[in-house]
Coordinates of C-alpha atoms in Angstrom, one line a residue:
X185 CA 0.0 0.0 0.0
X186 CA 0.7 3.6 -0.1
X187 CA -0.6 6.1 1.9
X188 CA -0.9 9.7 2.7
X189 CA 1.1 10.1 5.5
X190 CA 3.2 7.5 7.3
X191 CA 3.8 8.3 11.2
X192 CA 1.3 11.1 12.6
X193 CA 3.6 14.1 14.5
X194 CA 0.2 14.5 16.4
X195 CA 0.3 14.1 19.4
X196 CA 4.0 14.9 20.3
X197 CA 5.7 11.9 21.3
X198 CA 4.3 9.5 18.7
X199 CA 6.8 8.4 16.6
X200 CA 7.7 4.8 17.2
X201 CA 10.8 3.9 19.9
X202 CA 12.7 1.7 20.9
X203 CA 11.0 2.0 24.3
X204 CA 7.8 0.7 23.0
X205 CA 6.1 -2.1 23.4
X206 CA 4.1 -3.9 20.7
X207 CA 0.7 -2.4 22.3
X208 CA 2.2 0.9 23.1
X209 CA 3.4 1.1 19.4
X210 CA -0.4 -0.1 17.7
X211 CA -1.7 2.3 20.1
X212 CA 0.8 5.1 18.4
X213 CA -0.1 3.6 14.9
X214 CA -3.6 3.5 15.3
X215 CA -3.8 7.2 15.7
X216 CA -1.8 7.5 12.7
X217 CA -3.7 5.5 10.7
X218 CA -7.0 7.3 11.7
X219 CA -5.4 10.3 10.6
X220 CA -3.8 9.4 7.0
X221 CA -5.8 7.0 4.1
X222 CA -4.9 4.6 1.6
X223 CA -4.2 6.3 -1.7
X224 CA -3.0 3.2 -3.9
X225 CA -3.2 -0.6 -3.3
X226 CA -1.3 -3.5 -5.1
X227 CA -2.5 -6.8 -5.4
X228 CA -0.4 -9.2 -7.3
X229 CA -2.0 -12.8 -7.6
X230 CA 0.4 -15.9 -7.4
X231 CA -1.0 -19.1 -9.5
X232 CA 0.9 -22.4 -9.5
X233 CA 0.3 -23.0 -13.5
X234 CA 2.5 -26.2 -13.7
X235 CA 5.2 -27.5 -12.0
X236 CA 7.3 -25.0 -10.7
X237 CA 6.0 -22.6 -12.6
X238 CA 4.0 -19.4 -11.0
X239 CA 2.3 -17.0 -13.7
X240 CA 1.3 -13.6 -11.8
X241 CA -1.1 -11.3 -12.5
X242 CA -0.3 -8.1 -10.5
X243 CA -3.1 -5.1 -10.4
X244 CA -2.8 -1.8 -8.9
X245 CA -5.5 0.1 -7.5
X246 CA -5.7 3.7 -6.6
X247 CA -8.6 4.4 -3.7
X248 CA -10.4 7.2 -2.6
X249 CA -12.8 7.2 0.6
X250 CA -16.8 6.8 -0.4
X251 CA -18.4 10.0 -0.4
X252 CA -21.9 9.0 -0.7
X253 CA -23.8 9.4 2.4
X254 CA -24.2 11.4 5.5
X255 CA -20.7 12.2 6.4
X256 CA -17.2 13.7 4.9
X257 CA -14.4 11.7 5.3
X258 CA -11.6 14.0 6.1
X259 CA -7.5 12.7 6.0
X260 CA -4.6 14.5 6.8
X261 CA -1.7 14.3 3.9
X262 CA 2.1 14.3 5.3
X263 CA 4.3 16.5 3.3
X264 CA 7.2 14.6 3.3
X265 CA 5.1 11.5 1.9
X266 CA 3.6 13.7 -0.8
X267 CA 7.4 14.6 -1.7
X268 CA 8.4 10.9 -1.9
X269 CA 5.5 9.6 -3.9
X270 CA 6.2 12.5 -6.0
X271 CA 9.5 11.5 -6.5
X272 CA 8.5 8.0 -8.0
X273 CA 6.0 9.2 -10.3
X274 CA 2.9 8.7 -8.2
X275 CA -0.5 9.9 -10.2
X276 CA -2.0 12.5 -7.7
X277 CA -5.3 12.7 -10.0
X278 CA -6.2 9.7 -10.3
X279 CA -5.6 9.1 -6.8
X280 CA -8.0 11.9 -6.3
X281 CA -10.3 12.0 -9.7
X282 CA -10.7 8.4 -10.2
X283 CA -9.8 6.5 -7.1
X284 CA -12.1 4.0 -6.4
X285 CA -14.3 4.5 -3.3
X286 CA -14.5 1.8 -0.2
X287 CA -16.4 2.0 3.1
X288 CA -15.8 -0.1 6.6
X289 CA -19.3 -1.6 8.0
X290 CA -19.9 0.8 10.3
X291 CA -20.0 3.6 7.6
X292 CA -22.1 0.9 5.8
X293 CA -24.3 0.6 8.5
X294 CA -25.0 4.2 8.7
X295 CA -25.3 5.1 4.9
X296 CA -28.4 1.9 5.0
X297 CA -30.0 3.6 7.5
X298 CA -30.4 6.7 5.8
X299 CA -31.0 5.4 2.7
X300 CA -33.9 3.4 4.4
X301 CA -35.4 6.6 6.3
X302 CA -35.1 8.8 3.1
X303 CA -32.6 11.1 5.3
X304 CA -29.1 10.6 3.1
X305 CA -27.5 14.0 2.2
X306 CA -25.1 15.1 -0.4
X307 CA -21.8 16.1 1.1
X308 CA -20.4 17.4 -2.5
X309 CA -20.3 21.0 -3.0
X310 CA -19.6 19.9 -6.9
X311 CA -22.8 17.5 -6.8
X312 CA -24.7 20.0 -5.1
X313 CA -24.4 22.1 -8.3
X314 CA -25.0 19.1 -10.5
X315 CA -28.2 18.0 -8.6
X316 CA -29.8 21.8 -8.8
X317 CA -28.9 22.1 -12.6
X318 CA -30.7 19.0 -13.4
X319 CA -33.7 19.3 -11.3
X320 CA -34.4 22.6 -13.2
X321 CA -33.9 21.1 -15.9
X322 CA -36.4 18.6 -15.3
X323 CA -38.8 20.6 -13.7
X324 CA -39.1 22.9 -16.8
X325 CA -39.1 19.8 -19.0
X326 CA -41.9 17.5 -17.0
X327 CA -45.2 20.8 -17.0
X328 CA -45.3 20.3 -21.1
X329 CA -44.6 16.4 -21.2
X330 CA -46.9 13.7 -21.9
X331 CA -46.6 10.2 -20.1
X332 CA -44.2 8.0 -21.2
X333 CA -42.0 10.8 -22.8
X334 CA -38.5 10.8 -21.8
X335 CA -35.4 13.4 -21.5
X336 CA -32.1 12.4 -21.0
X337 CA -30.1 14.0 -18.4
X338 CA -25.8 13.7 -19.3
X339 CA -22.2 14.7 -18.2
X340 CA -22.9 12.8 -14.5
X341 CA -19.6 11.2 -12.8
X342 CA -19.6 8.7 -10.2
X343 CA -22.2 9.0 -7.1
X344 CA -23.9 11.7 -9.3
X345 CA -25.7 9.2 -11.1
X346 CA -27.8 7.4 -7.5
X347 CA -27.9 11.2 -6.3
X348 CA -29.7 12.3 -9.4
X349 CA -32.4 9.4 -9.2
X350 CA -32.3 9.6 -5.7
X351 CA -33.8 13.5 -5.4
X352 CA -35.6 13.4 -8.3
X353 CA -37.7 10.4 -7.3
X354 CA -38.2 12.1 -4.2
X355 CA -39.2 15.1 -4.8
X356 CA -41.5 14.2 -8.1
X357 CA -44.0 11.3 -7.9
X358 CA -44.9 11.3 -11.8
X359 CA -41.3 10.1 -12.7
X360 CA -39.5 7.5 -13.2
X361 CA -35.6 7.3 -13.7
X362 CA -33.0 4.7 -15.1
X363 CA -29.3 4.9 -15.5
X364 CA -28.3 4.2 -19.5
X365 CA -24.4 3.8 -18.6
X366 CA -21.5 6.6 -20.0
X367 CA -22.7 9.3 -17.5
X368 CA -26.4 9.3 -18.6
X369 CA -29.9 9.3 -16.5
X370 CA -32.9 9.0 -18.5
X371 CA -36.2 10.6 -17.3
X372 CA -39.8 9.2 -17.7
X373 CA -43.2 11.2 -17.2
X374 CA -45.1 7.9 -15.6
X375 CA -48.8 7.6 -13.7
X376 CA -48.5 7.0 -10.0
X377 CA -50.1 3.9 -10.9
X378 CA -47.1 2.8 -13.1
X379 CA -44.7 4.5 -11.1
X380 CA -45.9 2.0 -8.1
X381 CA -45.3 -0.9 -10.2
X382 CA -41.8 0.2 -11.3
X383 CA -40.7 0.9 -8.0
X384 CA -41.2 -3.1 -7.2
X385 CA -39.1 -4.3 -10.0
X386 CA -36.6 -6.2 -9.5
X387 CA -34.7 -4.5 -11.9
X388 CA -34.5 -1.1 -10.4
X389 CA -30.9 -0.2 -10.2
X390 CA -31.9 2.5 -7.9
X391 CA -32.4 -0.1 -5.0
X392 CA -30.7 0.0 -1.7
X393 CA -28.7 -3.0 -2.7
X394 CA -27.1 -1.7 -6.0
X395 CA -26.1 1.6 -4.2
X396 CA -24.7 -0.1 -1.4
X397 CA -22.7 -2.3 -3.7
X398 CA -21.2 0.6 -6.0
X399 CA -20.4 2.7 -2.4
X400 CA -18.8 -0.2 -1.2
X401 CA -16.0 -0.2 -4.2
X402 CA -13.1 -1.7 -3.5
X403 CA -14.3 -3.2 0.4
X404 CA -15.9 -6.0 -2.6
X405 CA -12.7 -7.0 -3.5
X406 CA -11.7 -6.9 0.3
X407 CA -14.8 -9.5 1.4
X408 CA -13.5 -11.3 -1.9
X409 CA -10.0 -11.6 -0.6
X410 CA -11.3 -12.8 2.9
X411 CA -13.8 -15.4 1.9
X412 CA -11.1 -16.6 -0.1
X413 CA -8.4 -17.2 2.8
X414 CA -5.3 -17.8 1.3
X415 CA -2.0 -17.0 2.3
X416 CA -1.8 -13.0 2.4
X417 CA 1.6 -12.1 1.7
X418 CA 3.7 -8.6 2.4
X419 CA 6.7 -6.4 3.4
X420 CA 6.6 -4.8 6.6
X421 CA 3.4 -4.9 6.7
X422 CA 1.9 -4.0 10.0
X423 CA 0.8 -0.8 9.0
X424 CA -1.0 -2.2 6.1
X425 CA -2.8 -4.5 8.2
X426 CA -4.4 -2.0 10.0
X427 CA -5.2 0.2 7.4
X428 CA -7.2 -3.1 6.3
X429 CA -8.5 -3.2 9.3
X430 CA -9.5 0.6 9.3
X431 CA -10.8 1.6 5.9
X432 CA -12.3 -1.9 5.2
X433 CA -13.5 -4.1 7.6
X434 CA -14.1 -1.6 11.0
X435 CA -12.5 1.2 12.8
X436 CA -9.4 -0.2 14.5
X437 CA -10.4 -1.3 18.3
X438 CA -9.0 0.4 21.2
X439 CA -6.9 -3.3 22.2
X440 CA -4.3 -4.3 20.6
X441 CA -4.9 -8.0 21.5
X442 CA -8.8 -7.1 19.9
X443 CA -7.1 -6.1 16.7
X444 CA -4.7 -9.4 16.7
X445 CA -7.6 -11.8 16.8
X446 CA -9.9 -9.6 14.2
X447 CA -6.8 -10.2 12.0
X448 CA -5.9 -13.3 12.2
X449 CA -9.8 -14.3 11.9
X450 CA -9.4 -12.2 8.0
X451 CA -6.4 -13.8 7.4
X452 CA -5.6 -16.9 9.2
X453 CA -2.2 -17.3 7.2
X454 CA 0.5 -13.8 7.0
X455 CA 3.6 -13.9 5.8
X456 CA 5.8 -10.8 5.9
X457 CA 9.1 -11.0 3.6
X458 CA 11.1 -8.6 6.0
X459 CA 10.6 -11.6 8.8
X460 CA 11.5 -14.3 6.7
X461 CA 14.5 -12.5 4.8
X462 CA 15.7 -11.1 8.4
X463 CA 16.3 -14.3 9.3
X464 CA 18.1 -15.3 6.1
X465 CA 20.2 -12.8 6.3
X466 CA 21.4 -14.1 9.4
X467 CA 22.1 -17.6 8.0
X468 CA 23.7 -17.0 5.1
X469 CA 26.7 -14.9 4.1
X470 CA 24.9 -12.7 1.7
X471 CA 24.3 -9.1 1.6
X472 CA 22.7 -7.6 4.2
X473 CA 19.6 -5.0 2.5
X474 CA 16.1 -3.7 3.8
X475 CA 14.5 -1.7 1.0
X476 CA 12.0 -4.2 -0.9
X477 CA 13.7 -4.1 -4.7
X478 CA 17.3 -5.2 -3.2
X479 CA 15.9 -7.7 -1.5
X480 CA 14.4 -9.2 -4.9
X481 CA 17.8 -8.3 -7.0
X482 CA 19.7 -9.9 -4.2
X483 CA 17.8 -13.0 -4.2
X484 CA 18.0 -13.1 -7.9
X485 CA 21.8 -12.6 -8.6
X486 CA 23.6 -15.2 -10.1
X487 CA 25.4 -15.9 -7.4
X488 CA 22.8 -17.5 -5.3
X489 CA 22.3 -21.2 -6.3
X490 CA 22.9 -20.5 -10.0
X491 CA 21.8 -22.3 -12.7
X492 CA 19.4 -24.3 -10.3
X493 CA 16.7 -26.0 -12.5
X494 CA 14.6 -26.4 -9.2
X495 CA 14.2 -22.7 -8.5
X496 CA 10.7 -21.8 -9.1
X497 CA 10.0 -19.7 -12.6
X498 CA 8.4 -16.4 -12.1
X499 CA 6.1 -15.1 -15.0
X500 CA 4.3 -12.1 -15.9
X501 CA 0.7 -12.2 -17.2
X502 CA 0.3 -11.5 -20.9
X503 CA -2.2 -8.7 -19.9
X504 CA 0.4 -7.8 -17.1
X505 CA 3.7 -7.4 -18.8
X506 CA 4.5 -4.1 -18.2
X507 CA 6.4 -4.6 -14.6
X508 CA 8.5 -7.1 -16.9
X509 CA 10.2 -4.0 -19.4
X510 CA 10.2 -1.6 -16.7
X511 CA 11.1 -1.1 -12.4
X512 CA 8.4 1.1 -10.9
X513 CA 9.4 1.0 -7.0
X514 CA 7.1 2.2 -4.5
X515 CA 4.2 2.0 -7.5
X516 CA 1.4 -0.2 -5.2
X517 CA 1.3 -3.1 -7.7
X518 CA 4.6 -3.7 -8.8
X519 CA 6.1 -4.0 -4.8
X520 CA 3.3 -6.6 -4.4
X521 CA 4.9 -8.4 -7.8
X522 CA 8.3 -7.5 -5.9
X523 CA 6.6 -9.2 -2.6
X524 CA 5.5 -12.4 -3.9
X525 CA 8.8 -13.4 -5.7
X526 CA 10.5 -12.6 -2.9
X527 CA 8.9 -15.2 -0.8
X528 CA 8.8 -17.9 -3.4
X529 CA 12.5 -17.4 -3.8
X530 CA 13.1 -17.5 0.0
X531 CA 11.1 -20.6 0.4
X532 CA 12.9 -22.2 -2.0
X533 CA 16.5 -21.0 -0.7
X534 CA 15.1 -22.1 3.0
X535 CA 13.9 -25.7 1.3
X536 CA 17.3 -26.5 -0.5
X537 CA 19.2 -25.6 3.4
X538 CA 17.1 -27.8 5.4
X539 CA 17.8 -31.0 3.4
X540 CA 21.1 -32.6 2.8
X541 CA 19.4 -34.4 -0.5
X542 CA 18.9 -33.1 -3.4
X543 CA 15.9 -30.6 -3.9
X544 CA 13.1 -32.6 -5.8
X545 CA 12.3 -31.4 -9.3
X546 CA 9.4 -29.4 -9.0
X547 CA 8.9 -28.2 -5.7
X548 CA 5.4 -27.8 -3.7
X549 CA 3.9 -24.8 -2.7
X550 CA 2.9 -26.6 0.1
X551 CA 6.4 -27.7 0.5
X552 CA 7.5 -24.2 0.6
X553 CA 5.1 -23.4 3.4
X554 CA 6.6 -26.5 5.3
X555 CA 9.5 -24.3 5.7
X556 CA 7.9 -20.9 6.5
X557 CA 5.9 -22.3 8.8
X558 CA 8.2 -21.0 11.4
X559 CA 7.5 -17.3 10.2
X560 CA 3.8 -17.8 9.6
X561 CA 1.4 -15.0 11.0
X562 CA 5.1 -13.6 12.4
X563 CA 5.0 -9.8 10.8
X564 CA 8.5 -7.6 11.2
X565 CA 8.1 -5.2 14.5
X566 CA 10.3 -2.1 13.6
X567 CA 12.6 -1.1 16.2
X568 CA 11.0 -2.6 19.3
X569 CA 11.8 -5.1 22.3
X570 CA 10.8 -7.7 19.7
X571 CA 11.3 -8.9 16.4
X572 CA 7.6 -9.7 15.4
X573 CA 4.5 -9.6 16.1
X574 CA 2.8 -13.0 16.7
X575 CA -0.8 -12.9 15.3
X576 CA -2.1 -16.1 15.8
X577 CA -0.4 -16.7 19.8
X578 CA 0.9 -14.7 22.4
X579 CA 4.0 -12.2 21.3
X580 CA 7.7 -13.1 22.5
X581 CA 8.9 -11.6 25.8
X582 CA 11.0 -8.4 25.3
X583 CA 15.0 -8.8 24.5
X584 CA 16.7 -5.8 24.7
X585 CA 20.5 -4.5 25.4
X586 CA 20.6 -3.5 29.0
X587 CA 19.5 0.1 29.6
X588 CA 22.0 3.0 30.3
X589 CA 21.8 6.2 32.7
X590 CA 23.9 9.0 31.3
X591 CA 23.9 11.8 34.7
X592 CA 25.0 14.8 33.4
X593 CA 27.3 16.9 35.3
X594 CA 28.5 21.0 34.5
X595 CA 26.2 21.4 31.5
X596 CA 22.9 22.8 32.7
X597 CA 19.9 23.1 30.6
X598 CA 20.4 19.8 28.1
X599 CA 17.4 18.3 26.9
X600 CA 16.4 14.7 25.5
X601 CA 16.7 16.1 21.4
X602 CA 20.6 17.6 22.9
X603 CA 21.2 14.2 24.4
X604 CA 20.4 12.8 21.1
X605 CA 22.6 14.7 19.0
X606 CA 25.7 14.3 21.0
X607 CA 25.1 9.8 20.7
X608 CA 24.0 10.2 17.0
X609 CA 27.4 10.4 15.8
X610 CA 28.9 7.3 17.7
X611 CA 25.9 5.1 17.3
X612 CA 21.9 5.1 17.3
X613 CA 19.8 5.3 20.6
X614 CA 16.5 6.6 22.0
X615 CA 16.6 8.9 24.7
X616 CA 13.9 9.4 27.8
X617 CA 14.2 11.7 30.5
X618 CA 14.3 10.0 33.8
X619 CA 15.5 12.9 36.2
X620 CA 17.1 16.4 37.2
X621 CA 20.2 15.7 35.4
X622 CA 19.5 12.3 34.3
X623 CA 18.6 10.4 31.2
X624 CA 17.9 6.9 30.0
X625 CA 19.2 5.8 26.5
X626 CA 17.7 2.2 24.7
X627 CA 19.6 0.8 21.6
X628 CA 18.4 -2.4 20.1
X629 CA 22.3 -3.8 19.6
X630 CA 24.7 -4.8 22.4
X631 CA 27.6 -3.4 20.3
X632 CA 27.0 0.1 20.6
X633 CA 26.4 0.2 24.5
X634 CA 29.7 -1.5 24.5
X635 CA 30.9 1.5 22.4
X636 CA 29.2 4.1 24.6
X637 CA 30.3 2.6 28.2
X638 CA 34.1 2.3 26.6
X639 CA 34.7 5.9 24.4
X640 CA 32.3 7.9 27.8
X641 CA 34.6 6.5 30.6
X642 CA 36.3 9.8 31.0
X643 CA 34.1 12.3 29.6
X644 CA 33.9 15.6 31.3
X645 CA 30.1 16.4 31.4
X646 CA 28.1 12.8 30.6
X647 CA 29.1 10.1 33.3
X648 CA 27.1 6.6 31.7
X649 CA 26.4 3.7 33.5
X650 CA 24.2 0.6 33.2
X651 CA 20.7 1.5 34.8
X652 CA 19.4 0.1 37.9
X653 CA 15.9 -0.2 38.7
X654 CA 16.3 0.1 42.4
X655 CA 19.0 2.6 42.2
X656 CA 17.8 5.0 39.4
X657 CA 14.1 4.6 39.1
X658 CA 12.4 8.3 40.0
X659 CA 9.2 5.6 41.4
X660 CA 11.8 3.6 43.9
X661 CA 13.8 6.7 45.1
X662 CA 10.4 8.4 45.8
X663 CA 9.2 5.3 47.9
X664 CA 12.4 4.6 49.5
X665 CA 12.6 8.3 50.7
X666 CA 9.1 8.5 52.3
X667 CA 9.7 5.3 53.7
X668 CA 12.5 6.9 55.7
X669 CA 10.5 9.6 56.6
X670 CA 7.8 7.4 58.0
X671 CA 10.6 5.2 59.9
X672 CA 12.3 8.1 61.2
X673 CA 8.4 9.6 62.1
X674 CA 8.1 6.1 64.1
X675 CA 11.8 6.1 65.7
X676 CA 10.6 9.5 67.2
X677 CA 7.6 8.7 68.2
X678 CA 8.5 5.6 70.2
X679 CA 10.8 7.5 71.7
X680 CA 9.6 10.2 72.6
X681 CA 6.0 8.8 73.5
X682 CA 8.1 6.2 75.7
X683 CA 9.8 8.6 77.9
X684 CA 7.1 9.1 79.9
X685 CA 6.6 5.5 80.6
X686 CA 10.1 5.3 82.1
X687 CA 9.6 7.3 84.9
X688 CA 6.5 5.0 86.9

């Protein structure tokens, strides 16, 4: 996917740390996703044709949220993701002229209501304008016409053509309306009589079932994908679940547990490539590379099993050759071309290093899965106290480097962003105020607080040590203070409330 807007600045504080945990960072995400929307979608569709051969046919969608109904959706767009999409060639108008619409239930819910108590409302200044100009139009037309004459109303886009029917039907009980396709409404002068038995056709496109289809859009293909329950594959891909989650199926829950088990009821089998190729990476003496296209030219050098007739064959579509001729990183489609061969080309790399035979000559896909079971419904957890996020089970317990306490000494007035700065050069950590004077820094590898507690041994200002709960914590130094207040309170009192006693 690509959206508007990645990581929300709003509130302060919520870009993701090192410091979170997996339900402190959904809680972050969640309002980030509530803030941004989906602007493209790429769907790229794996079929085992023969053998070990897999054709794809890869599709790119660009979105836009419904606008039929009571409410406006409103989104937030992040400049510096408007730069970068801009950068790779990413169609703003046809994210925003033809973008196909999608709805989650509960706006569903709501725009059925209304519908069903007559109460919907255009939100469109633009279709406001179209809706007055044709029902002047037809109210000059309908005082000369005779029943059964007809006008034809044109030029109407999109959720112009149920509005149109929808107000005129409404507001005139001697018409009758019917869409004729390429932006066209024709318009009948009917009896009430007739009009009666029209309006309990079965073909009246004008029911609340055919709108509610064409405002659902794309959420059709989303029930599609669900029903269908196969093995939903991405890269990095926690944020895409929950926009999923979000703009499709509901608005994401408060819990992050609640949000786990909704997924992994949608999509009982994830796979995210950055999991599985992490822990390639780790195995195998190749080079060590993130972004989404290295990945795939990595695992497609020559210099990985070469010339192995085993390795699954990876084919364009005829219909969807383009991506063959031509890279288009970060377009929605093409990563989810990029995605797929990926993980068919780690499975089989995985598969040839867990047997000492010989691969067989054509390969399962169920054999592949064999071997990813280990990373199934396992999705990368960007800098965090763990690795993934387990969606069908509980989550692994927190592994981090030990914290550090840096007490700063002769240097008034430094603040976590300062503190910041003056690690960044050596080595990358995230920094929390903990005191007067005093700050905690978290780094996800044991190297660099090696680093830090060696080349900061002697520094003038910064004195950095391993942090100790019961020496450091703000929470233990409070309680252990008023605890000595209290026992000193109680030494006193016994002995001064026992003096007295010592003189019967």
């Amino acid at each position: 996917m690509e959206f508007t807007g990645l990581h929300s600045t709003f509130p302060q504080n919520n870009e993701p740390s090192l410091f979170d945990s997996p339900a402190e960072r959904y809680l972050k995400a969640r309002q980030s996703v509530q803030r941004f929307t989906v602007t493209q979608l790429g769907l790229a569709i794996f079929s085992n044709e023969n053998s070990n051969k897999y054709v794809v046919h890869s599709y790119n969608f660009f979105l836009f949220p419904s606008t039929l109904g009571v409410t406006d959706v409103e989104f937030t767009l992040s400049a510096c993701s408007i730069q970068f999409l801009s950068h790779y060639g990413f169609d703003y108008n046809k994210f925003l002229k033809d973008g196909i619409p999608y709805m989650n239930e509960v706006q569903e819910k709501i725009l059925s209501q209304h519908l069903l108590a007559g109460s919907w409302k255009v939100s469109s200044a633009l279709d406001r304008d179209v809706l007055k100009k044709a029902i002047d139009e037809v109210t000059c037309w309908i005082a000369a016409a005779e029943e059964e004459e007809t006008m034809i109303l044109q030029d109407l886009n999109g959720y112009q053509m149920f509005e149109v029917q929808l107000v005129l039907r409404q507001a005139l009980q001697n018409v009758w309306t019917q869409p004729l396709g390429d932006k066209k409404v024709m318009v009948k002068k009917v009896s009430p009589q007739h009009r009666q038995v029209l309006e309990n056709s079965p073909y009246d496109h004008c029911q609340e079932e055919f709108i509610l289809l064409s405002a659902r859009g794309f959420t059709n293909l989303f029930q599609t994908l669900v029903k269908a329950k196969k093995p939903l594959v991405g890269h990095n891909m926690l944020m895409d679940l929950m926009h999923l989650h979000d703009k499709f199926y509901k608005p994401l829950p408060e819990s992050y547990e609640e949000f786990k088990r909704n997924i992994h009821h949608l999509f009982p089998v994830l796979i995210d490539t950055k999991t599985v190729t992490k822990s390639i990476w780790k195995k195998c003496p190749f080079p060590r590379v993130s972004n989404l296209l290295e990945v795939y030219a990595v695992l497609c050098s020559s210099n990985l099993n070469p010339k192995d007739p085993t390795c699954p064959v990876i084919a364009l579509a005829s219909d969807c050759s383009r991506y063959a001729e031509k890279k288009s990183p970060h377009e929605a489609g093409y990563d989810a071309f990029l995605c797929g061969s990926v993980l068919l080309k780690s499975a089989h790399l995985l598969l040839c290093r867990s047997t000492d035979d010989a691969v067989e000559a054509h390969p399962s896909f169920s054999q592949y899965l064999t071997v990813l079971a280990e990373y199934v419904n396992k999705v990368n957890f960007i800098r965090g106290g763990v690795s993934s996020i387990n969606f069908s089970g509980e989550d692994a317990p927190c592994q981090r480097p030990p914290l550090l306490v840096v007490h700063v000494r002769g240097w008034p007035g430094l603040n976590e962003r300062q503190i910041y700065q003056e690690f960044k050069a050596l080595c990358r950590f995230d920094v929390r105020w903990l005191s007067k004077n005093q700050f905690i820094l978290l780094s996800n590898k044991y190297k660099h607080v090696r680093r830090v507690l060696r080349d900061y041994k002697h520094h003038p200002h910064l004195r950095v040590s391993l942090y100790r709960h019961w020496r450091h914590s703000p929470r233990v130094n409070c309680l252990l203070q008023v605890s000595g207040i209290v026992a000193l309170w109680s030494l006193l009192a016994f002995v001064l409330g026992g003096a007295p006693c010592c003189s019967f």
